[in-house]
Coordinates of C-alpha atoms and ligand atoms in Angstrom, one line a residue:
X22 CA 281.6 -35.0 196.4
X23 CA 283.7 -33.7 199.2
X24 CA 283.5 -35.8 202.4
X25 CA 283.0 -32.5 204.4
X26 CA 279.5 -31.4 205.6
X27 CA 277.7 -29.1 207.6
X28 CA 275.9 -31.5 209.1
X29 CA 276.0 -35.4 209.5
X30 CA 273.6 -37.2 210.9
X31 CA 273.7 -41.0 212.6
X32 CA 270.6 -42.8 212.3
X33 CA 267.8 -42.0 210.1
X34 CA 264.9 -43.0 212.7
X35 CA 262.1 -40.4 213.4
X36 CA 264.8 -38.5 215.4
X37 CA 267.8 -38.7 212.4
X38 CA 265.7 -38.3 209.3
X39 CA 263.7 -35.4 210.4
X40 CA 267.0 -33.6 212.2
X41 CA 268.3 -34.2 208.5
X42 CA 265.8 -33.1 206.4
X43 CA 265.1 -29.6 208.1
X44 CA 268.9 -28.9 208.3
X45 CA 268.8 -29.5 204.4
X46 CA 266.0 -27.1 204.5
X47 CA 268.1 -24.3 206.4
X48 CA 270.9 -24.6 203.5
X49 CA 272.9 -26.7 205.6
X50 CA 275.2 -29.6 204.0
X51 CA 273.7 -32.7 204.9
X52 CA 274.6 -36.0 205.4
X53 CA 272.6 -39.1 206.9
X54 CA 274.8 -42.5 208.2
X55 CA 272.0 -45.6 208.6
X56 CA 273.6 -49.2 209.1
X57 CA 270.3 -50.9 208.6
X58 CA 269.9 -53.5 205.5
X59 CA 267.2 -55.2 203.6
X60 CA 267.1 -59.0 204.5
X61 CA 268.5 -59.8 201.2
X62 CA 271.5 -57.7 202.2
X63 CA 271.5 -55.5 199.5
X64 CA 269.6 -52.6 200.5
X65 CA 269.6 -49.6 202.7
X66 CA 266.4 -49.4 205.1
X67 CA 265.5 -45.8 206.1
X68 CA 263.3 -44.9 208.9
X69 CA 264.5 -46.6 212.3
X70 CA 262.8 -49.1 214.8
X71 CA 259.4 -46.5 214.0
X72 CA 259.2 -47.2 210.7
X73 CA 260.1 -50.4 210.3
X74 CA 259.5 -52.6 213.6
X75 CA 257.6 -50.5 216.1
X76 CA 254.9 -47.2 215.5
X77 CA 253.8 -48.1 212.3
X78 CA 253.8 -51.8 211.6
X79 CA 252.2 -52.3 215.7
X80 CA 249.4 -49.8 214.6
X81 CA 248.8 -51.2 211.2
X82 CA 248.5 -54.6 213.6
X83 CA 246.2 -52.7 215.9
X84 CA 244.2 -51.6 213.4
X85 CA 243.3 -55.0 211.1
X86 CA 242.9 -56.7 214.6
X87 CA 240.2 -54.2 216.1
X88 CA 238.3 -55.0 212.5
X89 CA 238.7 -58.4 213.4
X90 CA 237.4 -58.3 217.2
X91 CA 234.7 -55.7 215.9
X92 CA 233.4 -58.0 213.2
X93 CA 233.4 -60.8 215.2
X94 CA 231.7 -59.3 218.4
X95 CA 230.1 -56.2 218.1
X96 CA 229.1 -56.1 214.5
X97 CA 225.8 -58.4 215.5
X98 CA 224.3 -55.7 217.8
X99 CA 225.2 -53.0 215.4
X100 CA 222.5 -54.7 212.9
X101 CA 225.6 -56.3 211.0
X102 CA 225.0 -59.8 210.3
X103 CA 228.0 -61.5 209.1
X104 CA 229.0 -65.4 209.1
X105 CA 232.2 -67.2 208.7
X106 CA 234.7 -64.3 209.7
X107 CA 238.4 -65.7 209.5
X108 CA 241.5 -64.3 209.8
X109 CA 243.9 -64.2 207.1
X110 CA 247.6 -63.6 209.4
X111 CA 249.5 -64.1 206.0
X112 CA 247.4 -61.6 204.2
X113 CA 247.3 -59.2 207.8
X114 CA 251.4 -59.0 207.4
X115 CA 251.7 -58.4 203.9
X116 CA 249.8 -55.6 203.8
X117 CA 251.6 -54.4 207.2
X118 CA 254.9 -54.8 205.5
X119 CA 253.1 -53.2 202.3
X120 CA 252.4 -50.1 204.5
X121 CA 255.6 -50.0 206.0
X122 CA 257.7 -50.2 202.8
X123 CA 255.8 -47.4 201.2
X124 CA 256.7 -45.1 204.2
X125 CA 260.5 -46.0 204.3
X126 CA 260.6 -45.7 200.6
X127 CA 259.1 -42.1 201.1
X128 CA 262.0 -41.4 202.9
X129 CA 264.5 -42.1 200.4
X130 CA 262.1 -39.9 198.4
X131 CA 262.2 -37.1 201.1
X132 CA 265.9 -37.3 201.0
X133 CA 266.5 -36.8 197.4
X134 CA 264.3 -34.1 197.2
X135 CA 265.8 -32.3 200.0
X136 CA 269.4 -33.2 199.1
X137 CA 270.2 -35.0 202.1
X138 CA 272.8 -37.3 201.6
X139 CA 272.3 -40.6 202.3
X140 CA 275.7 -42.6 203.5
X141 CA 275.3 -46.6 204.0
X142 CA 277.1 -47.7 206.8
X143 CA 277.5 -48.4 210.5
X144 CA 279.0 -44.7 212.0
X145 CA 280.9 -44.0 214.9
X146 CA 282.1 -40.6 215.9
X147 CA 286.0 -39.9 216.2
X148 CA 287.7 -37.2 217.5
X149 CA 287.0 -33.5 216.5
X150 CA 283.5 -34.0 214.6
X151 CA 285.1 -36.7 212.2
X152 CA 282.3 -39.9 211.6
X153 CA 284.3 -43.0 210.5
X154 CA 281.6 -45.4 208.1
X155 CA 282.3 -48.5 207.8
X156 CA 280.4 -50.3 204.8
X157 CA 278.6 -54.2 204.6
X158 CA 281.9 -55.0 203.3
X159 CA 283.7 -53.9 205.9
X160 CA 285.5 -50.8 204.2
X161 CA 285.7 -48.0 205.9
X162 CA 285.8 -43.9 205.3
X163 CA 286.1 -41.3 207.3
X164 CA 283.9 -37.8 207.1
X165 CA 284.1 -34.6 208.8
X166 CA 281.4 -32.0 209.8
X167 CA 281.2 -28.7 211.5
X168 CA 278.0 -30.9 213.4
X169 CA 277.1 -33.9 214.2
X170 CA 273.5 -35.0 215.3
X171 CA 273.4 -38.8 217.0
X172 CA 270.1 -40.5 216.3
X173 CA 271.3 -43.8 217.0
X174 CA 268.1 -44.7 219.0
X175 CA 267.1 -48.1 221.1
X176 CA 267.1 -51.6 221.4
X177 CA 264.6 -54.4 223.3
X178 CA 266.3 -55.3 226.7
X179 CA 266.8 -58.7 227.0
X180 CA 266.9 -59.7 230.8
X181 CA 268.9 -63.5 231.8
X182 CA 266.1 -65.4 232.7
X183 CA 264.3 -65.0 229.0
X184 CA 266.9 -64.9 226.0
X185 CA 265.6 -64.0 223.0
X186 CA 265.1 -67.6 220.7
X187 CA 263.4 -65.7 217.9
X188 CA 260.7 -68.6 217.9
X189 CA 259.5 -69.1 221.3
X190 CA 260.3 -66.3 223.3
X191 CA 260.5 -62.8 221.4
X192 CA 260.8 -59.2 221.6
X193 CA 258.8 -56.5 220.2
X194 CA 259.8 -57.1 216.9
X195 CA 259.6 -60.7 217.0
X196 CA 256.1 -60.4 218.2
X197 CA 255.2 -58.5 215.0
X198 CA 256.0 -61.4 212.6
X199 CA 253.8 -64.1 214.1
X200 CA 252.8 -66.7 211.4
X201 CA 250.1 -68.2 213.2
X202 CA 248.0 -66.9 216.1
X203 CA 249.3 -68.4 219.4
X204 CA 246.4 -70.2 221.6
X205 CA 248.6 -68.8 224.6
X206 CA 250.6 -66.1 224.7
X207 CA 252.5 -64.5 227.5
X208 CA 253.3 -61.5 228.2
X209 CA 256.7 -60.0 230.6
X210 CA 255.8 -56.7 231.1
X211 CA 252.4 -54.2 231.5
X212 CA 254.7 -51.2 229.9
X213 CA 252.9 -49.6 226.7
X214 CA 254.6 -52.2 224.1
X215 CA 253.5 -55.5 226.4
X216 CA 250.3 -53.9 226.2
X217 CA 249.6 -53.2 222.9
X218 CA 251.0 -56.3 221.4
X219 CA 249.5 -58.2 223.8
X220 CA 245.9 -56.9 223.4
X221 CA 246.9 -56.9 219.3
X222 CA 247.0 -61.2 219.9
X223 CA 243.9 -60.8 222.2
X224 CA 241.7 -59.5 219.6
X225 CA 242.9 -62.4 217.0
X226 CA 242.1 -64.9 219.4
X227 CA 245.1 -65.8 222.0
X228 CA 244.7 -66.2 225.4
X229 CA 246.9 -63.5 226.8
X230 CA 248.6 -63.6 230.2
X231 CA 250.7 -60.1 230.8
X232 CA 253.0 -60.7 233.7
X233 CA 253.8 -57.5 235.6
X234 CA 256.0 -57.3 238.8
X235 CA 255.0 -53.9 239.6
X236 CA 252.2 -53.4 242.3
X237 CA 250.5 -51.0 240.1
X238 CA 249.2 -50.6 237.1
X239 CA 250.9 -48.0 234.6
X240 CA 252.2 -45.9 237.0
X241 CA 253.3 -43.3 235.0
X242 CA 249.7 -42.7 233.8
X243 CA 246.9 -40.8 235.9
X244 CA 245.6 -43.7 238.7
X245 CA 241.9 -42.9 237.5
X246 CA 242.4 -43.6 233.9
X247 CA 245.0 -46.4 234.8
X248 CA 242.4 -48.2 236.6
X249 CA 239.7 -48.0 234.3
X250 CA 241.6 -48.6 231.5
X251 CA 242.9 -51.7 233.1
X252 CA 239.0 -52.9 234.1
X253 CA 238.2 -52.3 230.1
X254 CA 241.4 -54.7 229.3
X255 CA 240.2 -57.3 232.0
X256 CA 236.7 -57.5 230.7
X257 CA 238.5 -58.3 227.1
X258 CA 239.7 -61.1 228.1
X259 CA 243.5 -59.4 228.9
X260 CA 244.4 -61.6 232.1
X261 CA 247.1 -58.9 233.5
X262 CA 248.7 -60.1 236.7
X263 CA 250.2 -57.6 238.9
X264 CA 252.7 -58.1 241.7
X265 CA 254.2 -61.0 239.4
X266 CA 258.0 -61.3 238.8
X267 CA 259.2 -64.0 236.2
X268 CA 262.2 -65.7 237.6
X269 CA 262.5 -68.2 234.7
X270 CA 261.4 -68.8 230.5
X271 CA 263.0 -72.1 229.3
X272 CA 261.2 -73.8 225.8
X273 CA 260.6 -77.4 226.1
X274 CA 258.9 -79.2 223.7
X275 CA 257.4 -76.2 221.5
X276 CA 255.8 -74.7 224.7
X277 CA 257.2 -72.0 226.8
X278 CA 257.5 -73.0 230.2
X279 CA 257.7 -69.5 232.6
X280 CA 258.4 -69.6 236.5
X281 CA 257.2 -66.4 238.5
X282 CA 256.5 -65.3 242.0
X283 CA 254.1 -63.7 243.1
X284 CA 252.6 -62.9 246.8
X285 CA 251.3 -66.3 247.1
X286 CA 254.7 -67.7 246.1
X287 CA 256.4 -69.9 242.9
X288 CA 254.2 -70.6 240.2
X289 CA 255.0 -71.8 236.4
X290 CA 252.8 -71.2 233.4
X291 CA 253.3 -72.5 229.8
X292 CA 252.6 -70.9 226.6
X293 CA 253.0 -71.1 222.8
X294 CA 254.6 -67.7 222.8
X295 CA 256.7 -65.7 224.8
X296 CA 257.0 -61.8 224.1
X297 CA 259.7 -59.8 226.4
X298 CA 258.8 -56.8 226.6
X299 CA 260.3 -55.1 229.5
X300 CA 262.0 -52.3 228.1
X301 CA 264.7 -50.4 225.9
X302 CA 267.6 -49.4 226.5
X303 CA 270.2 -46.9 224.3
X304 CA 272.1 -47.9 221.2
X305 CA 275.3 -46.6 222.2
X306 CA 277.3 -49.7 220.7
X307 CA 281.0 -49.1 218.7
X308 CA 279.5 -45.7 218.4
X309 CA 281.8 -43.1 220.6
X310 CA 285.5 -43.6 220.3
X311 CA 287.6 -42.9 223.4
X312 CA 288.6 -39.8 222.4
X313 CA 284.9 -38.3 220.8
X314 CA 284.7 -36.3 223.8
X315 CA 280.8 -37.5 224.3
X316 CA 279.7 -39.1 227.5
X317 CA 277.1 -41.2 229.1
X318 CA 274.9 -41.1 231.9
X319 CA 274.4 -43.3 234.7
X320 CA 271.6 -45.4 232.6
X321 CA 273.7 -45.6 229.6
X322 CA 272.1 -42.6 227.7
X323 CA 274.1 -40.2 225.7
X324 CA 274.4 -37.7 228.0
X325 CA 272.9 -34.2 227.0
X326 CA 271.7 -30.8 228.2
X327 CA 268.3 -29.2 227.6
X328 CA 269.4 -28.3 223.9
X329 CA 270.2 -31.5 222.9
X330 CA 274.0 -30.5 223.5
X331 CA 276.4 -33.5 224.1
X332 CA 279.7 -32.8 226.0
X333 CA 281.5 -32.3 222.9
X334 CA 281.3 -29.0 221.2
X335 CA 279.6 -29.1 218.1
X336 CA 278.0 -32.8 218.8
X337 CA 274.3 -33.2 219.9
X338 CA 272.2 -36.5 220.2
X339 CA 268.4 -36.9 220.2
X340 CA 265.9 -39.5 220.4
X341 CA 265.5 -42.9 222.2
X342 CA 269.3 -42.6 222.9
X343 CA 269.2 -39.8 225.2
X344 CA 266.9 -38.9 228.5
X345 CA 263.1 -38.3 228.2
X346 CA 259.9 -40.1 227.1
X347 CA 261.4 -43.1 224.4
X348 CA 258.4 -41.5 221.8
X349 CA 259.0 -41.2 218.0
X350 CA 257.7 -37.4 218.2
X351 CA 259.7 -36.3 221.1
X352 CA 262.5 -38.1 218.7
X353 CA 261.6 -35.6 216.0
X354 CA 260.7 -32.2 217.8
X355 CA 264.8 -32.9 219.4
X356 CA 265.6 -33.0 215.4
X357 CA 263.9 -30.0 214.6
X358 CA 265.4 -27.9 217.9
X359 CA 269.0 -29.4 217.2
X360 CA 268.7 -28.0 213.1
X361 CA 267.1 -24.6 213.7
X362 CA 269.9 -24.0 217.1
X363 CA 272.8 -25.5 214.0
X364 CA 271.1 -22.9 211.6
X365 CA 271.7 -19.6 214.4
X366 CA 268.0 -20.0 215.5
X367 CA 267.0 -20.9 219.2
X368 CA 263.8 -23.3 219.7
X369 CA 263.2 -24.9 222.5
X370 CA 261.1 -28.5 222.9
X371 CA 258.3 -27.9 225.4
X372 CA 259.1 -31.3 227.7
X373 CA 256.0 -30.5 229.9
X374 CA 253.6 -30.8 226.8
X375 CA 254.5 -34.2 224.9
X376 CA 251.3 -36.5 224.4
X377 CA 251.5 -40.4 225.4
X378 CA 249.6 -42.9 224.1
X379 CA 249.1 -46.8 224.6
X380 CA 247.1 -47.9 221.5
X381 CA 244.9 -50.5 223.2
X382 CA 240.9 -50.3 222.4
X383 CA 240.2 -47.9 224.0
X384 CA 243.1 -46.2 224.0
X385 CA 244.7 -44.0 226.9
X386 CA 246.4 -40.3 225.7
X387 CA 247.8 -37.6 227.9
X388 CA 249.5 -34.9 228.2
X389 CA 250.5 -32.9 231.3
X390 CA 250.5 -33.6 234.8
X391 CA 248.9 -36.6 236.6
X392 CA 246.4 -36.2 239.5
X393 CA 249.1 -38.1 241.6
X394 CA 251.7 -35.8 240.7
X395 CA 249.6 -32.5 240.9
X396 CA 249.2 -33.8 244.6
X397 CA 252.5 -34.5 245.5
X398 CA 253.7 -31.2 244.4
X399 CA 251.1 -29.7 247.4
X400 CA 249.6 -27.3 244.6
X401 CA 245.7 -26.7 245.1
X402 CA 243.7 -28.2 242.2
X403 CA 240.7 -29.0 240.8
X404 CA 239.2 -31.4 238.4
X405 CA 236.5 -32.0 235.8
X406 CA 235.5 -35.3 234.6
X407 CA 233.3 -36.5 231.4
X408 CA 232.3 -39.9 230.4
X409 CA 232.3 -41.4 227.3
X410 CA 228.7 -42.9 228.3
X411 CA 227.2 -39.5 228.3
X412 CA 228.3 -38.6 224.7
X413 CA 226.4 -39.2 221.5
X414 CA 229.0 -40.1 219.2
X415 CA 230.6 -42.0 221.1
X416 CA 227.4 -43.7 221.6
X417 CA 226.8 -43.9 217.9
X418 CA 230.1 -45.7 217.6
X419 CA 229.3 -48.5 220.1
X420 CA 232.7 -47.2 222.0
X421 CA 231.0 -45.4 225.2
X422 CA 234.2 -47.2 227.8
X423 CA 236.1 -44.3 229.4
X424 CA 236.5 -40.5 230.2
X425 CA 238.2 -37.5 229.9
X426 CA 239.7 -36.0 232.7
X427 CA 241.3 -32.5 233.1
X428 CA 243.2 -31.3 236.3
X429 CA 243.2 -27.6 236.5
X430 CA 245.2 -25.1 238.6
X431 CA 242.7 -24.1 241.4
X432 CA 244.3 -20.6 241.7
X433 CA 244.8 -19.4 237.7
X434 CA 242.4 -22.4 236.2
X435 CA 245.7 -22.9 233.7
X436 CA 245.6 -26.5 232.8
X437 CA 247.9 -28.4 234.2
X438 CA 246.6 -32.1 232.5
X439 CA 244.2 -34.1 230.0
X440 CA 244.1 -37.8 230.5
X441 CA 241.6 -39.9 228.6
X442 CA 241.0 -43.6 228.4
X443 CA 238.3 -44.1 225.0
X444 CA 237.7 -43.7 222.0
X445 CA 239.9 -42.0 219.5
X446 CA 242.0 -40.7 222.8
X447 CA 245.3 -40.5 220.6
X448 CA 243.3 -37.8 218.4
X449 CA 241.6 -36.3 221.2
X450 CA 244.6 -35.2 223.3
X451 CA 246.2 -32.7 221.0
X452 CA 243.8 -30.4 222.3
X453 CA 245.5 -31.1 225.8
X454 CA 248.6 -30.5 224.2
X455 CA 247.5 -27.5 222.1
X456 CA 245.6 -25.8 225.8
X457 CA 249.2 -26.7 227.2
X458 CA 251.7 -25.4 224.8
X459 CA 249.1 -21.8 225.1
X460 CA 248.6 -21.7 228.5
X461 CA 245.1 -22.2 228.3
X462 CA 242.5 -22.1 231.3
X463 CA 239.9 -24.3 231.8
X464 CA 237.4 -21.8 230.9
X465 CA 239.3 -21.0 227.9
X466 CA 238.4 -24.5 226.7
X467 CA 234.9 -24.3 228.1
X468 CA 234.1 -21.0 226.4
X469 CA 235.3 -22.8 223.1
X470 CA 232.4 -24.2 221.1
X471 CA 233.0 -27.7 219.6
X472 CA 231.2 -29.3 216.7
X473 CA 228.3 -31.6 217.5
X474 CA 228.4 -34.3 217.7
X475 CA 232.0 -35.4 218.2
X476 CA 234.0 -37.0 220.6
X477 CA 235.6 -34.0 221.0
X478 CA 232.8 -32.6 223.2
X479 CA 233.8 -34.9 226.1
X480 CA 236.8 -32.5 226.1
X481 CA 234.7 -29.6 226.3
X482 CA 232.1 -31.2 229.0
X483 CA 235.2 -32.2 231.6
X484 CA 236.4 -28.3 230.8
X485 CA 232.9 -27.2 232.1
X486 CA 232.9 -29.6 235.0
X487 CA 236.4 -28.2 236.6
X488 CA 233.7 -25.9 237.7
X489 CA 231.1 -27.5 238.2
X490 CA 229.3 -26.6 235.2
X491 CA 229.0 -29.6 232.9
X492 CA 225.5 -29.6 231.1
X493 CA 225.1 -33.3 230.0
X494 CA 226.0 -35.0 233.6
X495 CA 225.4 -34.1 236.9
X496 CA 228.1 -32.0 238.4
X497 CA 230.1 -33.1 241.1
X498 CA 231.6 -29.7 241.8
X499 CA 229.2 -27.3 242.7
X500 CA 229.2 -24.2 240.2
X501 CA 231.3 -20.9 242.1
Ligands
FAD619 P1 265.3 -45.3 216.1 O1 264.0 -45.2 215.4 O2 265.6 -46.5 216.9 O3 266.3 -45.1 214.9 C1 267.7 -45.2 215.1 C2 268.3 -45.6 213.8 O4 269.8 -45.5 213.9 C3 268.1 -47.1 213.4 O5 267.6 -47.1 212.1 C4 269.5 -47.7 213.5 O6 269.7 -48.7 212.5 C5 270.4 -46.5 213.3 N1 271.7 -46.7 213.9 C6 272.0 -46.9 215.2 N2 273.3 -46.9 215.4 C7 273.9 -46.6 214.2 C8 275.2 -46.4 213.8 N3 276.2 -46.4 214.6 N4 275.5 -46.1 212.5 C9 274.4 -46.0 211.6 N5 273.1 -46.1 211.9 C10 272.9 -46.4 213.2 N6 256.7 -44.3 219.6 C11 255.7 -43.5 219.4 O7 255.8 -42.3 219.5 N7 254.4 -44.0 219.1 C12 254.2 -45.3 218.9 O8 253.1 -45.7 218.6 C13 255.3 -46.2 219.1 N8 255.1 -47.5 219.0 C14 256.1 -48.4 219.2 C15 255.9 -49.7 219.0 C16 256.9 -50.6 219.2 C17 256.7 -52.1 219.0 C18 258.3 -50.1 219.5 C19 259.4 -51.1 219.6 C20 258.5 -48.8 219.6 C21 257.4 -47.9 219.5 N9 257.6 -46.5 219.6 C22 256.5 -45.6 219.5 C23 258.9 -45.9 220.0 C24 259.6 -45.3 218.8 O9 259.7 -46.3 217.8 C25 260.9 -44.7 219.1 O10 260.7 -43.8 220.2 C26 261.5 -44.0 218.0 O11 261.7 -44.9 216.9 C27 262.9 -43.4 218.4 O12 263.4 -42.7 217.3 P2 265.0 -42.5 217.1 O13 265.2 -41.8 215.8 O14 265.6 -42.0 218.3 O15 265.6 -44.0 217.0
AMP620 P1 258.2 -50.3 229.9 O1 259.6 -50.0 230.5 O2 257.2 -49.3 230.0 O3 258.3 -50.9 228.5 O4 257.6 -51.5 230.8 C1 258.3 -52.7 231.1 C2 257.7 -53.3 232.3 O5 258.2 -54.6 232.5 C3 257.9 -52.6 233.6 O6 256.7 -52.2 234.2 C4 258.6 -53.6 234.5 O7 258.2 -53.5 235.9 C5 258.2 -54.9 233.9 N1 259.2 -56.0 234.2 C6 260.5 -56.0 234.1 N2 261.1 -57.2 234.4 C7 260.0 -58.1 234.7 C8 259.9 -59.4 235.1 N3 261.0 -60.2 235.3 N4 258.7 -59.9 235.4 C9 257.6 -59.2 235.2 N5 257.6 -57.9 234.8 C10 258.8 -57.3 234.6

């Protein structure tokens, strides 16, 4: 086969695989570079950090471990009497690595059938849209393409005072291969990952300490939600200390021995486990020649306009390794927008509409603006709450924590934001995302009629309450 293509893709992540799959799909020649190896060396991995050590394997995590906690502590009240429930952490992995394989294999699958190429090797873009590959034996090959897409994704920072050991004191991935469960585990870091593998530990039975030197708790998220999500984590047993900076992590004896500073001044902590997880930063390493015409920003990121377009004509970049929200399906809608412009057509990803979620229990979703920000940018607005309390199913599910909030426009009632801390909340805010990406009003969603009973109808209750007209709480907003 001719080493000319259409297009060639680096990195087959949720960004590179999809970007390469749907230009296969538009009749474009397609190629796909991925460097990453099975541990026996002999074997190409497809699918990135999501597939393989983040999204999927964390969720499949998420998952057993709520069964666990839920067995163990709620299952009694729920007229489930059960004795002797153990965890199996051997059994808990294999079937995590069993879900994992399936999906990356699915990719090879997806490949084939679309007649993607798939090239493996470490890439690193040359001069005028040429990819030079070099193999696991060190050979190298040079290709050429009328496009190439960089999906070369992220990495865990790793700060001085906490190197990586791979035993004591991990990153993300690290903290997904656990043997044992830890009697103490700390945390660096309240971000999303901290959070979810530390609550993942919680649930199995750790002691978890999450040190955060912020002030405040998930910033980014709406300060309602943030702090009720963060009194549903505290009464879990998640000890999360803010205002906390760790200065120092050094293993001594099989125990982790971490020095931070707070307000009050120098403390030290030990631990059996140490996760780092403060952070990613861009892949960006022997990637861009001198000469490939592509640049960086001032944080390292590829730098790119809103298309996805690189400084070098005919080269884009997507994903974890350029600006915006480091999210698997903000990774793939840049794919799809970078194919269909290759292919002559002119999408555009909506940045104001992609979801978040932290999959704790319960789990916090939005989409949109936060109250905070809708303040700041002196617009007039108004608000409808519901609580999770005041809904049946959620009530039927013993899962009542939380609420869904929605900040309207005051002027044009056009949504502006859904924010939710409960149950199902990663389900529950495509509709946020769906009222977004259509302009919807408030009253749009609160002359929509939702099946009963469903969680879903806490949606459509905070919809009536932005005026005032919520029928299974009292209304804090007197109806116009
Ligand atoms: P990646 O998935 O990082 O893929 C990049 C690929 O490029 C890799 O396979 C790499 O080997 C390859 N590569 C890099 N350089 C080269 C090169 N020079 N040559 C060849 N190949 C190269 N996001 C969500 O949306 N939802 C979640 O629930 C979620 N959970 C997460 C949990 C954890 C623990 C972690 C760590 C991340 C999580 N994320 C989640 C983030 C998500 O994984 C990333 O946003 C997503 O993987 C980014 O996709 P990408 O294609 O840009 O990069
Ligand atoms: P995120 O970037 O969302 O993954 O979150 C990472 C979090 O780690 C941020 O909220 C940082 O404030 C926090 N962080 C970074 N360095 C430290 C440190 N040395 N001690 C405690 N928290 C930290």
């Amino acid at each position: 086969m001719s080493d000319k293509y259409d297009v060639i893709v680096i990195g087959a992540g949720p960004g590179g695989y999809v970007a390469a799959i749907k230009a296969a799909q538009l009749g474009l020649k397609t190629a796909c570079v991925e460097s990453w190896t099975s541990e026996d060396g002999k074997k190409q991995v497809l699918g990135g950090t999501c597939l393989n050590v983040g999204c999927i394997p964390s969720k499949a995590l998420l998952e057993i471990s709520h069964k666990y906690e839920e067995a163990q502590h709620s299952y009694a009240d729920q007229g489930i009497e059960l004795s002797d429930v153990k965890i199996n952490v051997g059994k808990m992995m294999e079937r995590k690595a069993g879900i994992v394989g399936q999906l990356t294999m699915g990719i090879a699958g997806l490949f084939k059938s679309n007649g993607v190429t798939s090239i493996h090797g470490h890439g690193k873009l040359l001069a005028n849209k040429q990819v030079e590959v070099t193999d696991k034996d060190g050979k190298t090959r040079v290709y050429e393409a009328d496009n190439v897409i960089i999906a070369s994704g992220s990495k865990p920072i790793e700060i001085p005072p906490a190197p990586f050991d791979g035993e004591y004191i991990v990153d993300s991935e690290g903290a997904l291969e656990f043997d044992e469960v830890p009697k103490r585990l700390g945390v660096i870091g309240a971000g999303v990952i901290g959070l979810e593998l530390g609550s993942v530990w919680a649930r199995l039975g750790s002691e978890v300490t999450v040190l955060e030197a912020l002030d405040t708790f998930l910033p980014a998220v709406d300060q309602q939600v943030a702090k009720e999500a963060l009194k549903q984590f505290t009464k879990q047993g998640l000890d999360v200390k803010l205002g906390t900076r760790m200065t120092n992590a050094e293993v001594k004896r099989k125990l982790v021995y971490v020095d931070y500073e707070d307000s009050k001044g120098k403390e030290q902590l030990k631990f059996d486990k140490l996760i780092v997880a403060v952070g990613r930063r861009p892949n960006t390493e022997n990637l861009l020649a001198a000469d490939s015409g592509v640049n960086l920003d001032e944080r390292g990121f590829i730098f790119v306009d809103d298309q996805c377009k690189t400084d070098a004509p005919g080269v884009w970049a997507i994903g974890d390794v350029v600006r915006g929200p480091m999210l698997a399906h903000k990774a793939s809608e840049e794919g799809v927008m970078v194919a269909e412009r290759i292919a002559g057509n002119k999408p555009q990803v909506n940045y104001d509409a992609i979801p978040s979620v932290i999959y704790t229990a319960p789990e916090v979703a939005w989409v949109g603006k936060t109250e905070e920000q809708v303040k700041a940018e002196g617009e007039a607005y108004k608000v409808g709450t519901f609580p999770f309390a005041a809904n049946g199913r959620a009530m039927a599910a013993n899962a009542t924590a939380g609420l869904v909030k929605i900040i309207a426009c005051e002027k044009t009632d056009r949504v502006l934001g859904l924010h939710i801390v409960g149950p199902q909340a990663s389900e529950i805010v495509a509709q946020g995302v769906i009222a977004l990406e259509f302009g919807s009003s408030a009253e749009d969603l609160a002359l929509t009629c939702f099946a009963h009973p469903t969680l879903s109808e806490a949606v459509h209750e905070a919809a009536l309450a932005v005026d005032g007209g919520a029928i299974h709480i009292a209304n804090r907003r007197k109806k116009k």
